[in-house]
Coordinates of C-alpha atoms and ligand atoms in Angstrom, one line a residue:
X1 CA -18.2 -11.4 12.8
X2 CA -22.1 -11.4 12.6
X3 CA -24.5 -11.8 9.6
X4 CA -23.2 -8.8 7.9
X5 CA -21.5 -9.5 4.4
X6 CA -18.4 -7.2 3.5
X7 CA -18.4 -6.2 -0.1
X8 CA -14.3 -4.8 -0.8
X9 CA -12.7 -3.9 -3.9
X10 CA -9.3 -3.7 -3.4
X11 CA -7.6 -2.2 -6.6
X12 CA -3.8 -1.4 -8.1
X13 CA -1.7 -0.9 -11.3
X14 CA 1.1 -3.4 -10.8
X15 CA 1.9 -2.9 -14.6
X16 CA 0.7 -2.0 -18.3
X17 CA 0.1 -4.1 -21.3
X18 CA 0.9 -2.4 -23.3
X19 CA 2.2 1.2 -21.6
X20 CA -0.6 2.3 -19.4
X21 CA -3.4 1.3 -21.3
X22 CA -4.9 -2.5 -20.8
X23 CA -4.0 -5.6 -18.8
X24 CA -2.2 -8.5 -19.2
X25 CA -4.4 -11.7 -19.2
X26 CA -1.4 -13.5 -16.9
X27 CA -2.1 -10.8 -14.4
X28 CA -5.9 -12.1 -14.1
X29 CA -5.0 -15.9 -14.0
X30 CA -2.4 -14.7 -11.2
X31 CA -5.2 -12.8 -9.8
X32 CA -7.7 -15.2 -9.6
X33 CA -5.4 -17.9 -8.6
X34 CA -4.4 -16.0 -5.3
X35 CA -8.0 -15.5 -4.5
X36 CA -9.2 -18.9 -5.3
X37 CA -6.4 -20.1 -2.7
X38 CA -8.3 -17.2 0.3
X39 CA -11.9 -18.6 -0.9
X40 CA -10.6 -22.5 -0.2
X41 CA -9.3 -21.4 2.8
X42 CA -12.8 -19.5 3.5
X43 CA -11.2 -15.9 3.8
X44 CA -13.1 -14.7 1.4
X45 CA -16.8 -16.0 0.4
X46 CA -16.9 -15.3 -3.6
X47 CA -15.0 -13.1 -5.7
X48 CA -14.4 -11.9 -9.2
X49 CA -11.3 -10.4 -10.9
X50 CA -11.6 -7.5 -13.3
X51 CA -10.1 -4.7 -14.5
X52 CA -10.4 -1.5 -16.3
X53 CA -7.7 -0.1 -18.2
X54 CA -4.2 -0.5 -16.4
X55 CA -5.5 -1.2 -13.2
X56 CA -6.1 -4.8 -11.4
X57 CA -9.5 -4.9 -9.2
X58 CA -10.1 -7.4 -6.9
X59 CA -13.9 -7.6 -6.0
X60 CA -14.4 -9.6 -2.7
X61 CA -17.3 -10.5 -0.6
X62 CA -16.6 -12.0 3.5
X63 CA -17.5 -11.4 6.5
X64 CA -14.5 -9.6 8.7
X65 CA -15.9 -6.4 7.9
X66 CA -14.1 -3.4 6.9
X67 CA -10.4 -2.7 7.1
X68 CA -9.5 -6.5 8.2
X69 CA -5.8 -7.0 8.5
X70 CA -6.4 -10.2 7.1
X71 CA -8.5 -9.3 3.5
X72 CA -6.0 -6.5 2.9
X73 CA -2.6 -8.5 3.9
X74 CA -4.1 -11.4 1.4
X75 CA -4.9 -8.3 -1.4
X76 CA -1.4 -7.1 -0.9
X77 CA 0.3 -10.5 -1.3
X78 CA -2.2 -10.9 -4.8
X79 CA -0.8 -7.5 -5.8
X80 CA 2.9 -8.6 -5.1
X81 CA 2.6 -12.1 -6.7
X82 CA 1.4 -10.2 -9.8
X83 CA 3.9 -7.7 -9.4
X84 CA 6.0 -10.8 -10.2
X85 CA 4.4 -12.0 -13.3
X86 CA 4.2 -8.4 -14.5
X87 CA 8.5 -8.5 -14.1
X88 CA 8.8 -11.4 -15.6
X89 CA 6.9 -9.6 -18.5
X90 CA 8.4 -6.2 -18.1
X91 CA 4.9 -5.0 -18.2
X92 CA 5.1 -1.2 -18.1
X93 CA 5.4 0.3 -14.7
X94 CA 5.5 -3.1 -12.6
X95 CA 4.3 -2.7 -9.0
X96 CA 3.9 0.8 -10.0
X97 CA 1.1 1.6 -7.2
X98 CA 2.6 -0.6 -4.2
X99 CA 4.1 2.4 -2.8
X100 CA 5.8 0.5 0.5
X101 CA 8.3 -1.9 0.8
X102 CA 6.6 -4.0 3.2
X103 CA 2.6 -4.8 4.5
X104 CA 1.7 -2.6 7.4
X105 CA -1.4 -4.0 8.6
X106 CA -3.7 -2.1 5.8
X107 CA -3.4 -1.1 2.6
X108 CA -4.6 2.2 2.8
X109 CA -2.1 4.6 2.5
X110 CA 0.5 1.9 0.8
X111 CA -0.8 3.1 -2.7
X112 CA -4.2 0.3 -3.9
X113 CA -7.4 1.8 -3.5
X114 CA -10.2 0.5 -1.2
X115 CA -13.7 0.7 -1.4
X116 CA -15.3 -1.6 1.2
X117 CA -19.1 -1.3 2.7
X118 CA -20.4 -3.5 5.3
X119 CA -24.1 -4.7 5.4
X120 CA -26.8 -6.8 6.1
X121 CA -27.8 -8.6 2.8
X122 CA -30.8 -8.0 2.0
X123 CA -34.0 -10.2 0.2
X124 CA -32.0 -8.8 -3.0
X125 CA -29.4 -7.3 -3.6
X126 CA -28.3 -5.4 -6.4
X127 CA -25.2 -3.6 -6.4
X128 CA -22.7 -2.1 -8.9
X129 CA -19.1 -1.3 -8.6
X130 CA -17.9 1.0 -11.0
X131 CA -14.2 0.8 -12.1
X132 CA -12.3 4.0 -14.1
X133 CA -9.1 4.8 -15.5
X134 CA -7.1 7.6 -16.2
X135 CA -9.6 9.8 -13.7
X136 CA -9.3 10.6 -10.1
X137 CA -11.8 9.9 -7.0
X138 CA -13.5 13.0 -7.4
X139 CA -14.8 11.9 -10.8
X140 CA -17.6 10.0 -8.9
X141 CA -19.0 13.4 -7.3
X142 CA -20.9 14.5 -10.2
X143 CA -22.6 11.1 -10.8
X144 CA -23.6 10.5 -7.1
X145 CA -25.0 13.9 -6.9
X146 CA -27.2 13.0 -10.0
X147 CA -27.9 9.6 -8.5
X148 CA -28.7 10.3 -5.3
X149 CA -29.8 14.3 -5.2
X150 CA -31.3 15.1 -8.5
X151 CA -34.5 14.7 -9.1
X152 CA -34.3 15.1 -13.4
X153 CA -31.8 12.3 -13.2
X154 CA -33.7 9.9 -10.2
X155 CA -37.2 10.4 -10.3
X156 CA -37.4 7.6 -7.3
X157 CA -36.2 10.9 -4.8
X158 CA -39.6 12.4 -5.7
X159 CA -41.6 9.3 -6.5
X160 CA -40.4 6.3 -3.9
X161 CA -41.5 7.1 -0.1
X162 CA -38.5 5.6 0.8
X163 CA -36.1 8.0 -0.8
X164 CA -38.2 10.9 -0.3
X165 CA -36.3 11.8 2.7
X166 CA -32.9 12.4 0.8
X167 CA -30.0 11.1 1.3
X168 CA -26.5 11.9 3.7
X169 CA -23.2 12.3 1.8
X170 CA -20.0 11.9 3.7
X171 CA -17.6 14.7 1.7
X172 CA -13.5 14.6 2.3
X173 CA -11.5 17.1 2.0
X174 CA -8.4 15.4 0.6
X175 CA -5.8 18.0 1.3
X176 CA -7.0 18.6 5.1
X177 CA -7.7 15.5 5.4
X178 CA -11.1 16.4 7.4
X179 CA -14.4 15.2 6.4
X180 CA -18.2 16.8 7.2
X181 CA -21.7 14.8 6.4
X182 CA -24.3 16.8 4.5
X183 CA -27.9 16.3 4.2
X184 CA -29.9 16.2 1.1
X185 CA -31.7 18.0 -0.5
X186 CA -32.1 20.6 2.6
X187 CA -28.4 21.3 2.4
X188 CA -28.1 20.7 -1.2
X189 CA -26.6 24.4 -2.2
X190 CA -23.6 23.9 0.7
X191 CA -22.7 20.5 -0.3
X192 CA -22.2 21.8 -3.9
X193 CA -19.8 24.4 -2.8
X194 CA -17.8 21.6 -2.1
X195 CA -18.3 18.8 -4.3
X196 CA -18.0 21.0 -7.6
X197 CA -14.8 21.1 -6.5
X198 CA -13.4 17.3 -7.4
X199 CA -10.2 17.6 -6.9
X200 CA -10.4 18.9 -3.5
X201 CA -13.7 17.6 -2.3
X202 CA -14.8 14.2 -2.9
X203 CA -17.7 12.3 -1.3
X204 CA -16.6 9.2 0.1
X205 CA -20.0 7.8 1.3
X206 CA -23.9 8.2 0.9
X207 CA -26.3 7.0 3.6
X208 CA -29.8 6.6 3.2
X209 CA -31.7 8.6 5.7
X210 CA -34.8 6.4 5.7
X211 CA -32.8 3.2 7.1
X212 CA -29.6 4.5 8.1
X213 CA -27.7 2.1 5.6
X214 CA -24.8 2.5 3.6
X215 CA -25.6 3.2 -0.2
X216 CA -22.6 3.7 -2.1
X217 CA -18.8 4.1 -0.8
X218 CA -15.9 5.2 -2.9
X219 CA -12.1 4.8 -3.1
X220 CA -10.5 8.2 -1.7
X221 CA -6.2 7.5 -2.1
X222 CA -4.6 10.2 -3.7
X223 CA -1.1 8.5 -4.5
X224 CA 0.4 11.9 -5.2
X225 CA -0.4 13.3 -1.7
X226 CA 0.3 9.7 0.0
X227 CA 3.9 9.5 -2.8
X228 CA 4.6 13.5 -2.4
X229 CA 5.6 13.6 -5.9
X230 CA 3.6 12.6 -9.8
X231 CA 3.1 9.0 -9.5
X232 CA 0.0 9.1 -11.6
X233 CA -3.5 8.9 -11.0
X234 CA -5.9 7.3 -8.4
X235 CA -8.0 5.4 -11.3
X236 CA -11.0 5.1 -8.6
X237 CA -13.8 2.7 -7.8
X238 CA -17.1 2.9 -6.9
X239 CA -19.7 0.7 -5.0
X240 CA -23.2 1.8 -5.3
X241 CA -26.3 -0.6 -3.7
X242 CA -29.5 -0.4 -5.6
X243 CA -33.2 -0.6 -5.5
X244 CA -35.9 -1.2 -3.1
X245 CA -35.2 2.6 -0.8
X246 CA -32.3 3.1 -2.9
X247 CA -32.0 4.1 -7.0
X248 CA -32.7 1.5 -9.6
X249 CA -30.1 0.2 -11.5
X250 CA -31.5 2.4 -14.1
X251 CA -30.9 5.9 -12.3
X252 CA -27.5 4.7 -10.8
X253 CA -26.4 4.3 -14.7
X254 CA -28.1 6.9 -16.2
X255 CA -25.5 9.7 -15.1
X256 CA -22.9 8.2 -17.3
X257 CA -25.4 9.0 -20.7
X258 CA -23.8 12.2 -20.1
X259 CA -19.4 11.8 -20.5
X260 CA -18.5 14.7 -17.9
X261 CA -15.4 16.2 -18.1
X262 CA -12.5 14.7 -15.3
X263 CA -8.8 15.2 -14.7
X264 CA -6.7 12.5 -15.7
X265 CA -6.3 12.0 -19.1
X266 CA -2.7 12.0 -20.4
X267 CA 0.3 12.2 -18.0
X268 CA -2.5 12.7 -15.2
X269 CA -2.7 16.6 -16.3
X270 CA -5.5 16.7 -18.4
X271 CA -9.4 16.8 -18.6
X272 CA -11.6 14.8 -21.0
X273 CA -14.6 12.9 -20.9
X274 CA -15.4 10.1 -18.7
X275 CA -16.8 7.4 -21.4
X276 CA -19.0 4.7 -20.5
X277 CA -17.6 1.3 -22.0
X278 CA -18.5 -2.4 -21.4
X279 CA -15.4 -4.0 -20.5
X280 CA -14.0 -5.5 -23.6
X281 CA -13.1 -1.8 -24.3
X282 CA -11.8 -0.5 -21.0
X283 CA -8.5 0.0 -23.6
X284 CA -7.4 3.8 -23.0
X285 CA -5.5 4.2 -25.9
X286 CA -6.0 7.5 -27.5
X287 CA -3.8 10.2 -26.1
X288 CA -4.0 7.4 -23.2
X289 CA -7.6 7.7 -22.7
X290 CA -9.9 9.1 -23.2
X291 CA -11.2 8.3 -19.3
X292 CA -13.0 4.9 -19.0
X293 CA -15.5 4.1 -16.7
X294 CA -17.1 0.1 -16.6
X295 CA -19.6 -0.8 -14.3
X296 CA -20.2 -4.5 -13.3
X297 CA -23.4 -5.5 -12.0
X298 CA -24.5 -8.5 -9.5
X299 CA -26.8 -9.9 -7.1
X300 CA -25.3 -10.9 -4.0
X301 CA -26.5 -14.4 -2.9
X302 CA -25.5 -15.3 1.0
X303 CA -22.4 -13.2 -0.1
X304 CA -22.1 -15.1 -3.6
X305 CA -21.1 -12.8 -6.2
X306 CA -24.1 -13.9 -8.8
X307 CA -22.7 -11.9 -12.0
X308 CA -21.5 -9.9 -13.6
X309 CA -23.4 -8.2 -15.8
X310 CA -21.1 -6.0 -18.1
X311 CA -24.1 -2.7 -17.6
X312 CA -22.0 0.4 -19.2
X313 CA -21.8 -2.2 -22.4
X314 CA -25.6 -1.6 -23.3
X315 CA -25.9 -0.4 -26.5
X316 CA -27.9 2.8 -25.2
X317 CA -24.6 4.4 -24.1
X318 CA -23.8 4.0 -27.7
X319 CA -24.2 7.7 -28.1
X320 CA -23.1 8.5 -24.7
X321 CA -19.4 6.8 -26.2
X322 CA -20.1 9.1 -29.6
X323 CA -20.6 12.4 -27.3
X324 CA -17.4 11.4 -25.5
X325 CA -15.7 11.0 -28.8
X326 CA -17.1 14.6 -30.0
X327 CA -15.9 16.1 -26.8
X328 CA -12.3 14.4 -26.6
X329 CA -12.2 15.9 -30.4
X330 CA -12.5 19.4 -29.2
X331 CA -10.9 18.7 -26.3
X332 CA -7.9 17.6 -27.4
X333 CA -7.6 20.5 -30.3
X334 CA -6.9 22.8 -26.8
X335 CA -3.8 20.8 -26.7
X336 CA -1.1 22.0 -24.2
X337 CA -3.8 25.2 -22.9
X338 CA -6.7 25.1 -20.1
X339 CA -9.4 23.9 -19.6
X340 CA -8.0 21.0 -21.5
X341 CA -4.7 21.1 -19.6
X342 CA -5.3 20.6 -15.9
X343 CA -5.2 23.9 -13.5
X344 CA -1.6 25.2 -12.1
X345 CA -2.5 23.8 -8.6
X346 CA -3.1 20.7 -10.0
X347 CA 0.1 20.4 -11.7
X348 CA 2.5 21.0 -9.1
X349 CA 3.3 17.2 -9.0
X350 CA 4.2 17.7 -12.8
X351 CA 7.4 19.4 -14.4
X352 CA 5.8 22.6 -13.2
X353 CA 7.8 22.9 -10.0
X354 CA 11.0 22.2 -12.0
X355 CA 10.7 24.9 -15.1
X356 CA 9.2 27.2 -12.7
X357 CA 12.8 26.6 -10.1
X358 CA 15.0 27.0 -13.1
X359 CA 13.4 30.2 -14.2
X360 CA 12.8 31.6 -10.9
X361 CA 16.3 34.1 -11.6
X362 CA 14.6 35.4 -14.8
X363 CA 11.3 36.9 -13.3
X364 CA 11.5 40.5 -12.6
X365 CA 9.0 42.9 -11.1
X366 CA 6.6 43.7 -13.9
X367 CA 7.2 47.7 -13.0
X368 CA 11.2 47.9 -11.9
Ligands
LIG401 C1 -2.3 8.8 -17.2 C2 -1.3 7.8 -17.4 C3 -0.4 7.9 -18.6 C4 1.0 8.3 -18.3 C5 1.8 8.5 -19.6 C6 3.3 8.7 -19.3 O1 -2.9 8.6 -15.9 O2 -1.1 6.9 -16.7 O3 -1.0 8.9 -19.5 O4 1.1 9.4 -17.5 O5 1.8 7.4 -20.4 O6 3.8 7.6 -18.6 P1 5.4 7.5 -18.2 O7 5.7 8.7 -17.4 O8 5.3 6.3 -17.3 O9 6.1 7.3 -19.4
LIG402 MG1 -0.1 2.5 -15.2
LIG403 MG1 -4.6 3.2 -14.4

């Protein structure tokens, strides 16, 4: 325990209001009740409750650092006392994420998602965390290339000496379970083999290379993998710092002007565009989507959470929301076929496995 402030968002569906689309407002008071109890106690410094879509996030700033047994029990216990309220409502899907019957020292692995970053707080500090539903981690790799390697999108790479050097993204490979650090923009071409790839690849971290410091961190669970079977989506979250070395809060937003396509979207199988909301409409409800993304500003104060600002509510993603209307449009007139419909590999948590198994008999060698 030093100076170092730990920003964690620990997040989870314990339950649907109503289906999978929006949350409950007993879930937030049960929420913020839990982590007014850890902030008397001085567990955690500040926090703030929100959510996007289905999905509970608890943003938290202390100072035990990353993966503390402590934050993560406390998260857990929040997630299983709302659990509870979502029961007593039969909310849809109650404790639907809490994958494990009991706490195991972290909740990694157990189903919530965890982004958590760890740093010295500086004069000021700006940072976002960006909340979707009905997406997957990997929806974040196209708007941290933008942010943080492209020079159209971030004209700070080019202009600011202190992000003239590039930036070092940490890439996973969720199915190996490996990961491998690129440097930008000299290894720019590599890392795209990679990232382009979202539901394989996803980049986890981005390090300055002027200072060494942490930029953004993501959440990386992939609930089917952890699950072995469809238990939906891993609506992600994303923590990006900003300014002074790093993008303004202007060039860390501006790659949702453009919805990009992600997987997600109804049942988990299909692709649609990732709209930019402000959070009184992070309400997927057509088709169950389309994708939401919200993204809550603050300024950290001695770890006080000084916000938030609702910044993807800005009336100049107005047309970014229209676009993503056009696109679901066209999209969804695809309806059952690719690219709209996710991949094969992709739907092998799905009924895929089971049509394929009961017409296994009936496929004959196409020449006998
Ligand atoms: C997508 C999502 C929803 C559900 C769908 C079916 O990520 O959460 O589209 O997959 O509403 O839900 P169940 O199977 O619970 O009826
Ligand atoms: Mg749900
Ligand atoms: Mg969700």
């Amino acid at each position: 325990m030093g100076d170092k402030i730990t920003l964690s968002v620990i997040k989870a569906d314990v339950g649907g209001f109503v289906g999978h689309s929006g949350m409950h407002p007993e879930l937030v008071d049960k929420a913020n009740e839990c982590l007014e109890k850890a902030k008397e106690k001085g567990l955690v410094i500040d926090f703030h409750v929100s959510s996007v879509g289905d999905d509970l996030e608890l943003i938290m700033t202390h100072q035990k650092g990353r993966d503390n047994g402590e934050i993560h029990r406390m998260a857990w216990d929040t997630f299983l006392a709302c659990t509870e309220v979502a029961r007593k409502l039969k909310l849809y899907g109650a404790g639907q994420d809490l994958l494990a019957d009991a706490f195991a020292g972290n909740v990694k692995g157990m189903g919530p998602g965890v982004a958590e970053m760890e740093f010295e707080e500086r004069k000021s500090e700006p940072v976002i965390v960006f909340m979707a539903d009905k997406t997957e981690p990997g929806a974040w790799n196209f708007p941290l290339f933008k942010m943080f390697a492209d020079p159209f999108n971030t004209p700070g790479l080019v202009i600011d000496p202190n992000m003239h050097d590039g930036f070092l993204f940490e890439v996973h490979d969720l199915m190996a379970g490996k990961k491998v650090t690129f440097s930008l923009p000299e290894e720019m071409y590599d890392a795209l083999v990679f990232i382009g790839a979202p539901g394989h690849y996803c980049i986890k971290n981005v390090f300055s290379k002027k200072t060494g410091e942490i930029a953004a961190t993501s959440t990386t669970q992939r609930l089917n993998l952890m699950a072995g079977k469809y238990v939906g989506k891993d609506d992600p979250v994303l923590i990006v710092r900003c300014q002074s070395g790093l993008p303004a809060v202007g060039e860390v937003l501006e790659p949702f002007a453009n919805p990009h396509l992600v997987s997600g979207w109804m049942r988990g199988s299909h692709r649609g565009p990732l709209m930019p909301v402000g959070h009184k409409n992070a309400l997927p409800t057509r088709f169950d989507g389309p994708p939401r993304v919200v993204g809550l500003g603050f300024q950290l104060s001695g770890g006080c959470l000084v916000g938030p600002q609702d910044l993807l509510g800005d009336v100049a993603f107005d047309k970014a929301r229209e676009q993503a209307n056009d696109i679901a449009n066209y999209m969804r007139r695809l309806g059952p076929f690719e690219p709209h419909r996710l991949n094969l590999d992709e739907m092998e948590y799905t009924t895929m496995p089971f049509v394929m198994d009961k017409l296994k008999e009936r496929f004959r060698p196409i020449i006998e």
